[in-house]
Coordinates of C-alpha atoms in Angstrom, one line a residue:
T1 CA 11.6 21.6 14.5
V2 CA 10.4 18.0 14.8
L3 CA 6.8 17.6 16.0
T4 CA 6.0 14.8 18.4
A5 CA 3.2 12.4 17.8
A6 CA 1.1 14.2 20.4
G7 CA 1.8 17.5 18.7
L8 CA 0.7 16.1 15.3
A9 CA -2.5 14.7 16.8
A10 CA -3.3 18.2 18.3
L11 CA -3.4 19.5 14.8
S12 CA -6.0 17.0 13.6
P13 CA -9.0 19.5 13.5
L14 CA -7.2 21.3 10.6
A15 CA -6.5 18.1 8.6
M16 CA -8.1 17.3 5.4
A17 CA -9.7 13.8 5.2
F18 CA -8.0 11.3 2.9
D19 CA -9.8 11.2 -0.5
P20 CA -9.4 7.8 -2.4
L21 CA -10.9 9.4 -5.5
S22 CA -8.4 12.2 -5.6
R23 CA -6.3 12.5 -8.8
S24 CA -3.4 13.9 -6.9
N25 CA -2.6 11.4 -4.1
V26 CA 1.0 10.7 -3.3
V27 CA 1.8 7.3 -1.8
N28 CA 5.2 6.3 0.0
Y29 CA 6.2 3.0 1.3
W30 CA 7.8 3.3 4.7
G31 CA 9.6 0.8 6.9
Q32 CA 12.5 -0.8 5.0
N33 CA 14.9 2.0 5.4
S34 CA 16.2 1.7 1.9
V35 CA 17.9 5.1 2.1
S36 CA 20.5 3.5 4.4
Y37 CA 22.1 2.0 1.2
S38 CA 23.1 5.5 0.2
G39 CA 24.2 6.5 3.7
G40 CA 20.9 8.0 4.9
Q41 CA 18.4 6.9 7.6
E42 CA 14.7 6.6 7.3
S43 CA 13.0 8.8 9.9
P44 CA 10.2 7.7 12.2
L45 CA 6.8 7.6 10.5
A46 CA 5.4 10.7 12.3
D47 CA 8.2 12.8 10.9
Y48 CA 6.9 12.3 7.3
C49 CA 3.4 13.5 8.3
Q50 CA 4.4 17.1 9.3
D51 CA 3.3 18.4 5.9
D52 CA 1.0 17.7 3.1
T53 CA 3.5 16.1 0.7
V54 CA 2.3 12.4 1.2
D55 CA -1.2 11.2 1.5
V56 CA -0.9 7.5 2.0
F57 CA 1.9 5.4 3.7
A58 CA 2.1 1.7 3.1
L59 CA 3.9 0.0 6.0
A60 CA 6.4 -2.5 4.5
F61 CA 6.1 -5.4 5.1
I62 CA 4.1 -8.3 6.4
Y63 CA 6.6 -10.6 4.6
Q64 CA 5.9 -14.0 6.2
I65 CA 3.0 -16.1 7.3
Q66 CA 4.0 -18.3 10.2
N67 CA 1.4 -20.7 11.6
G68 CA -1.2 -18.5 10.2
L69 CA 0.2 -15.4 11.8
P70 CA 1.2 -12.2 9.9
V71 CA 4.8 -11.5 10.6
L72 CA 6.2 -8.0 10.0
N73 CA 9.7 -6.9 9.2
L74 CA 10.2 -3.2 9.7
A75 CA 14.0 -3.2 9.4
S76 CA 15.6 -1.1 12.3
H77 CA 12.3 0.7 13.1
C78 CA 11.0 -2.1 15.4
Q79 CA 12.6 -5.4 16.4
T80 CA 10.9 -6.3 19.7
T81 CA 8.4 -9.2 19.6
F82 CA 5.7 -10.4 22.0
A83 CA 6.9 -13.0 24.4
G84 CA 7.0 -16.4 22.7
S85 CA 5.7 -15.0 19.4
P86 CA 7.2 -14.0 16.1
V87 CA 4.8 -11.0 16.1
L88 CA 6.4 -7.6 16.4
N89 CA 5.3 -5.3 19.3
C90 CA 5.8 -1.7 18.1
P91 CA 3.8 0.7 20.4
Q92 CA 5.7 3.8 19.3
I93 CA 4.8 3.2 15.7
G94 CA 1.2 2.7 16.8
K95 CA 1.3 6.2 18.3
D96 CA 2.8 7.6 15.1
I97 CA 0.1 5.9 13.0
S98 CA -2.6 7.5 15.1
A99 CA -0.9 11.0 14.8
C100 CA -0.5 10.7 11.1
Q101 CA -4.2 9.7 10.7
G102 CA -5.0 12.8 12.7
R103 CA -3.3 14.7 9.9
G104 CA -5.6 13.1 7.3
K105 CA -3.2 10.5 6.2
A106 CA -4.2 7.0 5.3
I107 CA -2.0 4.2 6.7
V108 CA -2.2 0.7 5.2
V109 CA -0.1 -2.3 5.9
S110 CA 1.5 -4.0 2.9
I111 CA 1.7 -7.7 2.4
G112 CA 4.6 -9.1 0.3
G113 CA 7.7 -7.5 -1.0
A114 CA 10.5 -8.8 -3.3
S115 CA 11.6 -11.3 -0.7
G116 CA 9.4 -13.3 1.7
S117 CA 7.0 -16.2 2.0
Y118 CA 3.4 -15.1 2.0
S119 CA 1.6 -17.6 -0.1
L120 CA -2.1 -18.1 0.2
P121 CA -2.7 -21.1 -2.0
D122 CA -6.5 -21.4 -1.7
A123 CA -9.7 -19.7 -0.4
V124 CA -9.5 -21.6 2.9
A125 CA -6.1 -20.1 3.6
G126 CA -7.1 -16.7 2.4
T127 CA -10.2 -16.5 4.6
A128 CA -8.4 -17.7 7.7
F129 CA -5.5 -15.2 7.1
A130 CA -8.0 -12.3 6.6
E131 CA -9.4 -13.0 10.1
K132 CA -6.0 -12.7 11.6
V133 CA -5.2 -9.5 9.8
W134 CA -8.5 -8.0 10.8
D135 CA -7.9 -8.9 14.4
M136 CA -4.3 -7.7 14.6
F137 CA -4.2 -4.6 12.5
L138 CA -7.7 -3.5 11.7
G139 CA -11.1 -3.4 13.5
G140 CA -10.8 -6.7 15.4
S141 CA -9.1 -7.5 18.7
S142 CA -6.1 -9.6 19.6
P143 CA -3.7 -9.7 22.6
T144 CA -0.9 -9.4 20.0
R145 CA -1.6 -6.3 18.0
P146 CA 1.7 -5.0 16.6
F147 CA 0.6 -1.3 16.8
G148 CA -1.6 -1.5 19.9
D149 CA -4.9 0.3 19.8
A150 CA -4.1 2.0 16.4
I151 CA -6.5 0.9 13.7
L152 CA -5.0 0.9 10.3
D153 CA -6.9 2.1 7.2
G154 CA -6.5 -1.0 5.1
V155 CA -4.2 -3.5 3.4
D156 CA -2.0 -3.4 0.4
L157 CA -1.0 -6.4 -1.7
D158 CA 2.6 -6.2 -3.1
L159 CA 2.6 -9.8 -4.2
E160 CA 5.8 -10.7 -6.2
S161 CA 6.1 -14.4 -5.7
G162 CA 4.4 -17.5 -4.2
Q163 CA 1.0 -19.1 -4.7
N164 CA -1.6 -16.4 -4.4
A165 CA -4.9 -17.8 -5.5
G166 CA -6.3 -17.3 -2.0
Y167 CA -5.9 -13.6 -2.0
A168 CA -9.3 -13.0 -3.7
A169 CA -10.9 -14.7 -0.8
F170 CA -8.6 -12.8 1.5
V171 CA -9.9 -9.4 0.0
D172 CA -13.5 -10.5 -0.1
T173 CA -13.5 -11.6 3.6
L174 CA -12.0 -8.2 4.7
R175 CA -14.5 -6.4 2.5
A176 CA -17.4 -8.3 4.3
K177 CA -15.9 -7.2 7.7
F178 CA -15.5 -3.6 6.5
S179 CA -19.2 -3.5 5.7
S180 CA -20.3 -5.0 8.9
A181 CA -18.0 -3.2 11.2
G182 CA -20.3 -0.3 11.9
N183 CA -17.7 1.8 13.6
G184 CA -17.5 4.6 10.9
H185 CA -13.9 3.8 10.1
K186 CA -13.3 3.8 6.3
Y187 CA -11.1 1.0 5.1
Y188 CA -9.3 0.5 1.7
I189 CA -7.7 -2.4 -0.3
T190 CA -4.9 -1.4 -2.5
A191 CA -2.4 -3.3 -4.7
A192 CA 1.0 -2.8 -6.2
P193 CA 1.2 -5.0 -9.3
Q194 CA 4.3 -4.9 -11.6
C195 CA 3.5 -3.2 -14.9
P196 CA 3.5 -6.3 -17.3
Y197 CA -0.3 -6.8 -17.9
P198 CA -1.7 -8.9 -16.5
D199 CA 0.5 -9.1 -13.4
Q200 CA 0.9 -12.8 -12.7
A201 CA 1.2 -12.6 -8.9
T202 CA -1.9 -10.5 -8.4
K203 CA -4.1 -11.3 -11.4
E204 CA -6.7 -13.5 -9.6
A205 CA -7.4 -10.9 -6.9
L206 CA -7.4 -8.0 -9.4
Q207 CA -10.0 -9.9 -11.5
Q208 CA -12.2 -11.2 -8.8
S209 CA -12.2 -8.6 -5.9
W210 CA -12.9 -4.9 -5.3
F211 CA -9.8 -2.6 -5.0
D212 CA -9.9 1.1 -4.2
L213 CA -6.4 2.1 -5.5
V214 CA -3.8 0.2 -7.6
W215 CA -0.4 1.7 -7.7
V216 CA 1.4 0.0 -10.5
Q217 CA 5.2 -0.6 -10.3
F218 CA 6.5 1.1 -13.5
Y219 CA 10.1 0.3 -12.8
N220 CA 12.4 -2.8 -12.9
N221 CA 10.6 -3.8 -16.1
Y222 CA 10.5 -3.2 -19.8
C223 CA 7.1 -1.4 -19.5
G224 CA 8.4 1.0 -16.9
V225 CA 8.8 4.8 -17.0
N226 CA 12.3 4.2 -18.6
S227 CA 10.2 3.2 -21.7
F228 CA 8.1 6.4 -21.7
G229 CA 7.6 7.6 -25.2
T230 CA 7.7 4.1 -26.7
G231 CA 4.9 1.5 -27.2
Q232 CA 6.2 -0.5 -24.2
F233 CA 5.2 2.0 -21.6
N234 CA 1.7 0.7 -20.8
F235 CA -0.1 3.0 -18.4
D236 CA -3.0 2.9 -20.9
A237 CA -3.3 -0.9 -20.5
W238 CA -3.8 -0.5 -16.7
N239 CA -6.4 2.3 -17.2
T240 CA -8.2 0.0 -19.6
W241 CA -8.2 -2.7 -17.0
A242 CA -9.8 -0.2 -14.5
T243 CA -12.6 0.6 -16.8
T244 CA -13.4 -2.8 -18.3
V245 CA -12.2 -5.5 -15.9
S246 CA -12.1 -4.1 -12.4
L247 CA -15.2 -4.7 -10.3
N248 CA -14.7 -1.1 -9.1
K249 CA -14.9 1.0 -12.2
D250 CA -13.8 4.1 -10.1
V251 CA -10.6 2.4 -9.0
R252 CA -7.7 4.8 -9.1
I253 CA -4.5 3.9 -11.1
L254 CA -1.3 5.5 -9.7
L255 CA 2.1 5.8 -11.4
G256 CA 4.6 3.9 -9.3
V257 CA 8.2 5.0 -9.6
P258 CA 11.5 4.7 -7.6
G259 CA 11.8 7.5 -5.1
G260 CA 15.4 8.4 -6.3
P261 CA 18.8 7.0 -7.1
G262 CA 19.4 3.6 -5.6
A263 CA 15.7 2.7 -5.2
A264 CA 15.4 0.4 -8.1
G265 CA 17.4 -1.3 -10.8
S266 CA 15.8 0.6 -13.6
G267 CA 13.2 3.3 -13.9
V268 CA 15.0 5.9 -11.7
I269 CA 14.0 9.3 -13.1
D270 CA 14.4 13.0 -11.9
A271 CA 11.7 15.5 -11.1
T272 CA 11.6 17.0 -14.6
Q273 CA 11.2 13.6 -16.2
L274 CA 8.5 12.6 -13.7
N275 CA 6.5 15.7 -14.2
T276 CA 6.6 15.2 -18.0
I277 CA 5.2 11.7 -17.6
L278 CA 2.6 12.7 -15.0
G279 CA 1.5 15.5 -17.4
S280 CA 1.0 12.9 -20.1
V281 CA -1.0 10.4 -18.0
K282 CA -2.9 12.6 -15.7
S283 CA -5.8 13.0 -18.3
A284 CA -6.5 9.2 -18.1
S285 CA -10.0 8.5 -16.8
N286 CA -8.9 6.6 -13.6
F287 CA -5.5 8.4 -12.9
G288 CA -5.0 8.8 -9.2
G289 CA -1.5 10.1 -8.5
V290 CA 1.9 8.7 -7.9
M291 CA 3.5 6.0 -5.7
M292 CA 7.1 5.9 -4.6
W293 CA 9.5 3.4 -3.2
D294 CA 10.2 4.6 -0.6
A295 CA 9.8 7.5 2.0
G296 CA 13.4 7.9 3.0
V297 CA 14.7 7.9 -0.6
A298 CA 11.9 10.1 -1.9
R299 CA 12.6 12.7 0.7
K300 CA 16.3 12.7 0.2
S301 CA 15.9 13.1 -3.6
G302 CA 13.1 15.7 -3.3
L303 CA 11.0 13.7 -5.8
A304 CA 8.1 13.3 -3.4
A305 CA 7.8 17.0 -2.7
S306 CA 8.2 17.9 -6.4
A307 CA 5.5 15.5 -7.6
S308 CA 3.2 16.5 -4.8
S309 CA 3.5 20.2 -5.8
F310 CA 3.0 19.3 -9.5
L311 CA -0.2 17.3 -8.8
K312 CA -1.8 19.4 -6.2
A313 CA -1.1 22.6 -8.0
R314 CA -3.6 21.3 -10.7
G315 CA -6.1 20.2 -8.0
A316 CA -7.8 16.9 -7.5
M317 CA -10.8 16.4 -9.9
V318 CA -13.9 15.6 -7.9
V319 CA -15.8 12.7 -9.2
P320 CA -18.9 10.9 -7.8
P321 CA -18.1 8.2 -5.3
P322 CA -18.5 4.6 -6.5
K323 CA -21.5 2.5 -5.3
A324 CA -20.7 0.3 -2.4
P325 CA -19.6 -3.2 -3.5
T326 CA -21.8 -6.2 -2.9
V327 CA -19.5 -8.7 -1.4
P328 CA -20.5 -12.2 -0.2
T329 CA -19.7 -13.1 3.3
I330 CA -17.2 -15.9 3.6
T331 CA -17.0 -18.1 6.6
A332 CA -13.5 -19.1 7.5
P333 CA -13.1 -22.8 8.6
S334 CA -11.1 -23.4 11.7
V335 CA -7.8 -24.2 10.0
A336 CA -4.4 -22.6 10.2
V337 CA -2.4 -21.4 7.2
P338 CA 0.7 -23.7 6.9
T339 CA 4.0 -22.6 8.3
I340 CA 6.1 -21.0 5.6
T341 CA 9.9 -20.6 6.0
A342 CA 11.4 -17.4 4.7
P343 CA 14.7 -15.5 4.9
S344 CA 15.1 -13.5 8.1
I345 CA 15.5 -10.1 6.4
P346 CA 13.6 -9.3 3.2
A347 CA 15.1 -7.4 0.4
P348 CA 13.8 -3.9 0.1

């Protein structure tokens, strides 16, 4: 039986609140329908919120910046735009977001992806773009909010190309808004760097700004899970970053893996292999769980359910919450981010 969004929301009193400090969080990307390459179909977002398998969904992706506007691509899930605008208008997904949040799930929107044009070359561009993202996806207001009244729980940076020096100012500007919002809504900033350390696309932001969770892509690279058991697998390097470089010394590091066959060029592993690796890294001081690309593939393979059972059977270690960060307020000048041309459909 498939629950409707309204049915899910009705169950909200029983939901556990999302815990960013948990050591057993499971993260799935959703939106690109990658499972279609193997003959499947990614379900609506609300369908993945019916049980406790996944704790965080990252909506993929804001893959372009056009005239300063964040432009989404959600594959076949939503293709309608506001009149005269490149901005998607997805009211049903907005209802699904609210329903999933009612079940204790955190929903963030991811910027980037393997294909797209999302450069923020300097602090001016980063600050201006943060204002737009706040107004269109988070606690601000705009006549063109892709998900209507739904308020997302934060922003994920999956930066894999472009000029990204402005993303530190982007994060800091959002942090300042989080602190001053006063509406009781908890917001998070996450990142998905590739495993070579330091990740070139994200390094400025990771060095200069406060992140809550970092799910490292341990696939499609020499340092991925395919190298587990050798000196090239480098989960320890990222845990060391968390404890020595990160502004937030309680930032959680999650093991990012493909959700199953066809999800990546290398690093595809089965449930037994994944549980072995998780068993090895879960004792790291800042371990936080597992991330998978993506929801449709991870459900079809059963990897998400298996990892969730493995991690949650051992329980989440409770640790003291971090001190609230002190973030300078950044005033955005009245400038627009330059138009950037990108392919019409991003690669998953």
